[in-house]
């Protein structure tokens, strides 16, 4: 097992040719955001897109930093929550940005969690036929996943993120200090995405997380920075190999086909956060892999044990205030997922912790039997 890894800051490049960009990770970066933006991207007019929660806690610091660096800026503050990631708020924000006379050479700053990052990135990709944007993610989930890699988008009645683009940011600034104000439940949900990188292809990182996970959640600065940096390095490596998810990037969807179906069933009302859904989804992916004989016995229970130890849900029955989904409902939603190719579900299966692989041949019967068993277990507890 690795000993405690000490890391207080990191600089990572996402290598994408002329669209390459840096991810900077350190405490206190918000105060230096203006200087970092103007040094790397030049003096530009900026439009900040954020939400009411982030604005109340951190917007003043960002304003000050931009002003000190001589960057003029306007701000649009959106309602918090998944409902913002929709056509109506997008149209309104685009019109407001145009009323601010935003030009193609100006800069959009996505300042918030995954909703704001996806929303602002999408707006940047369509405004004036594509503008540059900077990601300043403020949740653990957005710091380790959604702010890196250029996936942008909004939701529709048909499902999550079904309208969107690949549009890479020009810079990602991760201030680990902002996590101090994040509610504990959201921090834990983001932690599930950190664990995902260990489960995909880094068993040593998973073992390290088993040892230090609780410290990360308790706010140990060096452990937290190491966890964020290791996650971003893994994501940068995968995105550099497969920017538009035609191959290896699909591994980042480990647990997501189950997770997205559970989120859709729960109704995006806050009863099940994305990270909580993929915590359950990753345990399900390992169990199904075991059932199919791909994966060594014991892997799913080891993962479940770790998620439980940090207070994450691992079973459908753990979802508060719900009576349990019907298997047919979940299977139907899975069939709508973006991960459907030529009518077949593309699943991320696994041979062991750190040995995930893409499988487009999961037998539908085995999947249906497994989902039925999970749904029955959730109604009988
Ligand atoms: N969140 C998965 C990806 O960026 O590909």
Coordinates of C-alpha atoms and ligand atoms in Angstrom, one line a residue:
X1 CA 0.0 0.0 0.0
X2 CA 1.2 3.5 -0.8
X3 CA 2.2 5.7 2.1
X4 CA 0.7 9.2 2.6
X5 CA 1.3 11.2 -0.6
X6 CA 1.9 14.8 0.0
X7 CA 0.9 17.3 -2.7
X8 CA -0.1 20.9 -2.1
X9 CA -0.4 22.0 -5.7
X10 CA -0.4 20.6 -9.2
X11 CA -0.3 21.7 -12.8
X12 CA -1.6 19.3 -15.4
X13 CA -1.8 19.7 -19.2
X14 CA -4.6 18.2 -21.2
X15 CA -2.8 17.5 -24.4
X16 CA -5.1 18.2 -27.3
X17 CA -2.8 19.8 -29.9
X18 CA -3.9 23.4 -30.5
X19 CA -6.8 22.9 -28.1
X20 CA -4.4 21.9 -25.2
X21 CA -5.0 23.6 -21.9
X22 CA -3.8 23.6 -18.3
X23 CA -5.5 22.5 -15.1
X24 CA -4.1 24.4 -12.1
X25 CA -4.8 23.0 -8.7
X26 CA -4.0 24.8 -5.4
X27 CA -5.5 26.3 -2.3
X28 CA -6.3 30.1 -2.7
X29 CA -6.4 30.1 -6.5
X30 CA -9.5 32.2 -6.5
X31 CA -7.6 35.2 -5.3
X32 CA -5.1 34.6 -8.2
X33 CA -7.7 33.8 -10.9
X34 CA -7.6 37.3 -12.6
X35 CA -3.8 37.3 -12.8
X36 CA -3.7 33.7 -14.1
X37 CA -6.4 34.4 -16.7
X38 CA -4.7 37.6 -18.0
X39 CA -1.2 36.1 -18.0
X40 CA -2.3 33.0 -20.0
X41 CA -5.2 34.2 -22.1
X42 CA -4.6 37.9 -22.3
X43 CA -6.6 40.9 -21.2
X44 CA -10.2 40.0 -22.1
X45 CA -13.6 41.2 -21.2
X46 CA -15.2 38.4 -19.0
X47 CA -18.7 37.3 -18.4
X48 CA -19.1 35.1 -15.3
X49 CA -21.9 32.6 -15.2
X50 CA -22.6 31.3 -11.7
X51 CA -25.4 30.3 -9.3
X52 CA -26.9 32.0 -6.3
X53 CA -25.2 29.7 -3.8
X54 CA -21.7 30.1 -5.2
X55 CA -22.3 33.8 -5.7
X56 CA -23.2 34.3 -2.0
X57 CA -20.1 32.5 -0.9
X58 CA -17.3 33.3 -3.3
X59 CA -18.3 35.8 -6.1
X60 CA -16.8 38.8 -4.3
X61 CA -13.4 37.2 -4.2
X62 CA -13.5 36.4 -7.9
X63 CA -14.7 40.0 -8.8
X64 CA -11.9 41.4 -6.7
X65 CA -9.3 39.2 -8.4
X66 CA -10.5 40.1 -11.9
X67 CA -10.6 43.8 -11.1
X68 CA -7.1 43.7 -9.6
X69 CA -5.9 42.1 -12.9
X70 CA -7.6 44.8 -14.9
X71 CA -10.2 42.4 -16.4
X72 CA -13.6 44.0 -16.9
X73 CA -16.5 41.7 -16.2
X74 CA -20.2 41.2 -16.0
X75 CA -22.0 38.5 -14.1
X76 CA -25.1 36.4 -14.6
X77 CA -26.4 34.7 -11.5
X78 CA -28.6 31.6 -12.2
X79 CA -30.8 29.6 -9.8
X80 CA -29.0 26.6 -8.3
X81 CA -29.9 23.1 -9.3
X82 CA -30.4 20.8 -12.2
X83 CA -33.5 22.6 -13.5
X84 CA -31.2 25.4 -14.7
X85 CA -29.7 23.0 -17.3
X86 CA -32.5 23.6 -19.7
X87 CA -33.5 25.3 -22.9
X88 CA -35.4 28.2 -21.3
X89 CA -32.7 29.3 -18.9
X90 CA -30.1 28.8 -21.7
X91 CA -32.0 31.0 -24.1
X92 CA -32.4 33.7 -21.5
X93 CA -28.7 33.6 -20.5
X94 CA -27.6 33.8 -24.1
X95 CA -29.8 36.8 -24.7
X96 CA -28.4 38.5 -21.6
X97 CA -24.9 37.8 -22.7
X98 CA -25.6 39.3 -26.1
X99 CA -27.2 42.3 -24.4
X100 CA -23.9 42.7 -22.5
X101 CA -22.5 43.0 -26.0
X102 CA -20.2 40.0 -25.5
X103 CA -17.9 39.5 -28.5
X104 CA -16.3 36.3 -29.9
X105 CA -12.9 37.3 -28.5
X106 CA -14.3 37.8 -24.9
X107 CA -14.2 35.1 -22.3
X108 CA -16.9 33.2 -20.4
X109 CA -16.1 32.1 -16.9
X110 CA -18.0 29.1 -15.6
X111 CA -18.0 29.6 -11.9
X112 CA -19.8 26.8 -10.0
X113 CA -20.5 23.1 -9.9
X114 CA -21.3 20.6 -12.7
X115 CA -24.6 22.3 -13.7
X116 CA -22.9 25.7 -14.2
X117 CA -19.9 24.2 -16.0
X118 CA -22.0 22.2 -18.4
X119 CA -24.4 25.1 -19.0
X120 CA -21.8 27.9 -19.4
X121 CA -19.6 25.6 -21.5
X122 CA -22.6 25.0 -23.8
X123 CA -23.4 28.7 -24.0
X124 CA -19.8 29.4 -24.9
X125 CA -19.8 26.8 -27.6
X126 CA -22.9 28.3 -29.4
X127 CA -22.6 32.0 -28.7
X128 CA -21.0 33.9 -31.7
X129 CA -20.3 30.4 -33.2
X130 CA -18.0 29.5 -30.3
X131 CA -16.2 31.5 -27.6
X132 CA -13.4 30.7 -25.2
X133 CA -14.3 29.8 -21.6
X134 CA -12.5 29.1 -18.3
X135 CA -13.8 26.6 -15.8
X136 CA -13.5 27.5 -12.1
X137 CA -15.3 24.5 -10.6
X138 CA -16.5 24.8 -7.0
X139 CA -17.6 21.3 -6.1
X140 CA -15.5 18.2 -5.7
X141 CA -17.5 16.5 -8.5
X142 CA -16.9 19.2 -11.0
X143 CA -13.2 19.6 -9.9
X144 CA -12.4 15.9 -10.6
X145 CA -14.7 15.3 -13.5
X146 CA -17.0 17.7 -15.3
X147 CA -14.8 20.7 -15.6
X148 CA -12.2 18.7 -17.5
X149 CA -12.7 17.2 -21.0
X150 CA -15.0 19.6 -22.7
X151 CA -18.4 17.9 -22.4
X152 CA -21.1 20.6 -22.3
X153 CA -24.8 20.4 -22.4
X154 CA -28.3 20.7 -21.1
X155 CA -31.1 18.2 -20.2
X156 CA -34.4 17.6 -22.0
X157 CA -37.5 15.7 -21.1
X158 CA -35.9 12.7 -22.8
X159 CA -32.9 12.6 -20.5
X160 CA -29.8 14.2 -19.1
X161 CA -27.2 15.9 -21.3
X162 CA -28.9 14.8 -24.5
X163 CA -28.3 18.2 -26.1
X164 CA -24.7 19.4 -26.0
X165 CA -21.3 19.8 -27.6
X166 CA -17.7 18.9 -27.1
X167 CA -16.1 22.3 -26.4
X168 CA -12.8 22.4 -24.5
X169 CA -12.1 25.1 -21.9
X170 CA -9.0 27.3 -22.3
X171 CA -8.0 26.9 -18.7
X172 CA -9.3 25.1 -15.6
X173 CA -8.6 26.7 -12.2
X174 CA -9.3 24.5 -9.2
X175 CA -9.2 26.2 -5.8
X176 CA -9.3 23.3 -3.3
X177 CA -10.1 25.8 -0.5
X178 CA -13.7 26.4 -1.8
X179 CA -14.5 22.8 -0.8
X180 CA -14.5 24.0 2.8
X181 CA -17.9 25.5 2.3
X182 CA -19.4 22.6 0.4
X183 CA -22.1 20.6 2.3
X184 CA -20.8 17.3 3.6
X185 CA -23.3 15.3 1.4
X186 CA -22.1 17.0 -1.8
X187 CA -18.5 16.4 -0.9
X188 CA -19.2 12.7 -0.4
X189 CA -21.1 12.5 -3.7
X190 CA -18.1 14.1 -5.5
X191 CA -15.8 11.6 -3.7
X192 CA -17.6 8.8 -5.6
X193 CA -16.1 10.2 -8.8
X194 CA -12.7 10.2 -7.3
X195 CA -13.0 6.5 -6.4
X196 CA -14.1 5.9 -10.0
X197 CA -10.5 6.6 -11.2
X198 CA -9.1 3.9 -8.9
X199 CA -11.7 1.4 -10.1
X200 CA -11.1 2.1 -13.8
X201 CA -7.4 1.5 -14.0
X202 CA -5.5 2.4 -10.9
X203 CA -5.8 -0.2 -8.1
X204 CA -3.0 1.5 -6.1
X205 CA -5.0 4.7 -6.0
X206 CA -8.0 2.7 -4.8
X207 CA -6.0 1.2 -2.0
X208 CA -4.7 4.7 -1.1
X209 CA -8.3 6.0 -1.0
X210 CA -9.2 3.1 1.3
X211 CA -6.6 4.4 3.7
X212 CA -7.0 8.1 3.3
X213 CA -10.6 8.6 2.0
X214 CA -12.0 9.7 5.4
X215 CA -9.2 12.3 5.7
X216 CA -10.0 13.7 2.3
X217 CA -13.6 14.2 3.4
X218 CA -12.5 15.6 6.7
X219 CA -10.5 18.4 4.9
X220 CA -6.9 17.2 5.0
X221 CA -5.5 19.6 2.5
X222 CA -2.6 17.5 1.2
X223 CA -4.6 14.3 0.8
X224 CA -7.4 16.3 -0.8
X225 CA -5.1 18.0 -3.3
X226 CA -3.5 14.6 -4.1
X227 CA -6.9 13.0 -4.7
X228 CA -8.0 15.9 -7.0
X229 CA -4.7 15.9 -8.9
X230 CA -4.6 12.1 -9.4
X231 CA -8.2 12.2 -10.7
X232 CA -7.4 15.1 -13.1
X233 CA -4.2 13.4 -14.3
X234 CA -6.3 10.3 -15.1
X235 CA -9.0 12.2 -16.8
X236 CA -6.5 14.3 -18.8
X237 CA -4.7 11.2 -20.0
X238 CA -8.0 9.5 -21.1
X239 CA -9.4 12.7 -22.8
X240 CA -6.0 13.2 -24.6
X241 CA -6.4 9.7 -26.1
X242 CA -10.1 10.0 -27.0
X243 CA -11.5 13.4 -26.9
X244 CA -14.9 12.6 -28.4
X245 CA -15.6 9.3 -26.7
X246 CA -15.2 7.0 -29.6
X247 CA -13.2 4.5 -27.5
X248 CA -11.4 4.6 -24.2
X249 CA -13.2 7.7 -22.8
X250 CA -16.3 5.5 -22.3
X251 CA -14.4 4.0 -19.3
X252 CA -15.3 7.2 -17.5
X253 CA -18.9 6.0 -17.6
X254 CA -18.2 3.2 -15.1
X255 CA -21.4 2.9 -13.1
X256 CA -23.1 5.6 -15.1
X257 CA -25.7 3.6 -17.0
X258 CA -27.2 2.3 -13.8
X259 CA -26.6 5.6 -12.1
X260 CA -28.3 7.7 -14.7
X261 CA -31.3 5.4 -14.7
X262 CA -31.6 5.7 -11.0
X263 CA -31.3 9.5 -11.2
X264 CA -34.0 9.7 -13.8
X265 CA -36.3 7.5 -11.6
X266 CA -35.5 9.6 -8.5
X267 CA -36.6 12.7 -10.4
X268 CA -33.6 15.0 -10.0
X269 CA -35.3 16.4 -6.9
X270 CA -32.2 16.3 -4.6
X271 CA -33.2 12.9 -3.1
X272 CA -30.3 11.3 -5.1
X273 CA -27.2 13.2 -6.1
X274 CA -25.3 12.2 -9.2
X275 CA -22.3 11.0 -7.2
X276 CA -24.6 9.0 -4.9
X277 CA -26.3 7.4 -8.0
X278 CA -22.9 6.3 -9.4
X279 CA -21.8 5.0 -6.1
X280 CA -24.7 2.6 -6.3
X281 CA -24.1 2.2 -10.0
X282 CA -20.5 1.2 -9.6
X283 CA -21.3 -1.5 -7.0
X284 CA -24.0 -2.7 -9.5
X285 CA -21.5 -2.8 -12.4
X286 CA -19.0 -4.8 -10.3
X287 CA -21.8 -7.2 -9.2
X288 CA -23.1 -7.7 -12.7
X289 CA -19.5 -8.3 -13.8
X290 CA -19.1 -11.0 -11.1
X291 CA -22.5 -12.5 -12.1
X292 CA -21.2 -12.8 -15.7
X293 CA -18.0 -14.4 -14.6
X294 CA -15.8 -11.5 -15.7
X295 CA -14.8 -10.3 -12.3
X296 CA -13.1 -11.9 -9.4
X297 CA -15.4 -12.6 -6.4
X298 CA -15.1 -10.2 -3.6
X299 CA -14.4 -7.0 -5.6
X300 CA -17.9 -5.7 -5.4
X301 CA -18.1 -6.2 -1.6
X302 CA -14.7 -4.5 -1.1
X303 CA -15.9 -1.4 -3.0
X304 CA -19.2 -1.5 -1.2
X305 CA -17.4 -1.6 2.1
X306 CA -15.3 1.5 1.2
X307 CA -18.3 3.5 0.0
X308 CA -20.2 2.6 3.2
X309 CA -17.3 3.6 5.3
X310 CA -17.5 7.1 4.0
X311 CA -21.3 7.3 4.2
X312 CA -22.2 6.8 0.5
X313 CA -25.2 4.8 -0.5
X314 CA -24.5 1.5 -2.2
X315 CA -28.0 0.0 -2.8
X316 CA -31.2 1.2 -4.3
X317 CA -32.8 0.7 -0.9
X318 CA -30.5 3.3 0.5
X319 CA -32.2 6.1 -1.5
X320 CA -34.2 8.1 1.0
X321 CA -38.0 8.7 0.6
X322 CA -38.6 6.4 -2.3
X323 CA -40.6 3.2 -2.5
X324 CA -38.3 1.4 -5.0
X325 CA -38.3 1.4 -8.8
X326 CA -39.7 -1.2 -11.2
X327 CA -37.0 -3.1 -13.1
X328 CA -38.8 -2.4 -16.4
X329 CA -38.7 1.4 -15.7
X330 CA -34.9 1.3 -15.1
X331 CA -34.2 -1.0 -18.1
X332 CA -36.2 1.3 -20.4
X333 CA -34.3 4.4 -19.2
X334 CA -31.0 2.5 -19.7
X335 CA -32.0 1.8 -23.3
X336 CA -32.4 5.6 -23.9
X337 CA -28.9 6.3 -22.6
X338 CA -26.3 7.9 -24.9
X339 CA -24.2 4.8 -24.4
X340 CA -26.5 2.8 -26.7
X341 CA -24.8 1.9 -29.9
X342 CA -26.4 0.1 -32.8
X343 CA -29.3 -0.8 -30.5
X344 CA -27.0 -2.5 -27.9
X345 CA -26.1 -1.2 -24.5
X346 CA -22.5 -0.4 -24.2
X347 CA -21.5 -1.2 -20.6
X348 CA -18.4 -0.7 -18.6
X349 CA -17.7 -4.0 -17.0
X350 CA -14.7 -5.0 -15.0
X351 CA -12.3 -7.9 -14.3
X352 CA -11.2 -6.6 -11.0
X353 CA -10.5 -3.3 -9.2
X354 CA -8.6 -1.2 -11.7
X355 CA -9.4 -3.5 -14.6
X356 CA -12.4 -2.0 -16.3
X357 CA -13.3 -2.6 -19.9
X358 CA -15.9 -1.6 -22.5
X359 CA -18.4 -4.4 -23.3
X360 CA -21.0 -4.1 -26.0
X361 CA -22.1 -7.7 -25.6
X362 CA -23.7 -7.7 -22.2
X363 CA -26.5 -10.3 -22.4
X364 CA -29.8 -8.5 -22.0
X365 CA -31.3 -11.4 -20.1
X366 CA -28.5 -11.4 -17.5
X367 CA -28.9 -7.6 -17.2
X368 CA -32.7 -7.8 -16.7
X369 CA -32.4 -10.6 -14.1
X370 CA -29.8 -8.7 -12.2
X371 CA -31.8 -5.4 -12.2
X372 CA -35.0 -7.3 -11.2
X373 CA -33.1 -8.8 -8.2
X374 CA -31.9 -5.4 -7.1
X375 CA -35.4 -3.8 -7.5
X376 CA -37.0 -6.7 -5.5
X377 CA -34.4 -6.3 -2.8
X378 CA -35.1 -2.6 -2.5
X379 CA -38.9 -3.2 -2.1
X380 CA -38.5 -6.0 0.4
X381 CA -36.2 -4.0 2.8
Ligands
LIG1 N1 -17.9 12.5 -17.2 C1 -17.4 11.6 -18.2 C2 -16.6 12.3 -19.3 O1 -16.3 13.4 -19.2 O2 -16.4 11.7 -20.3

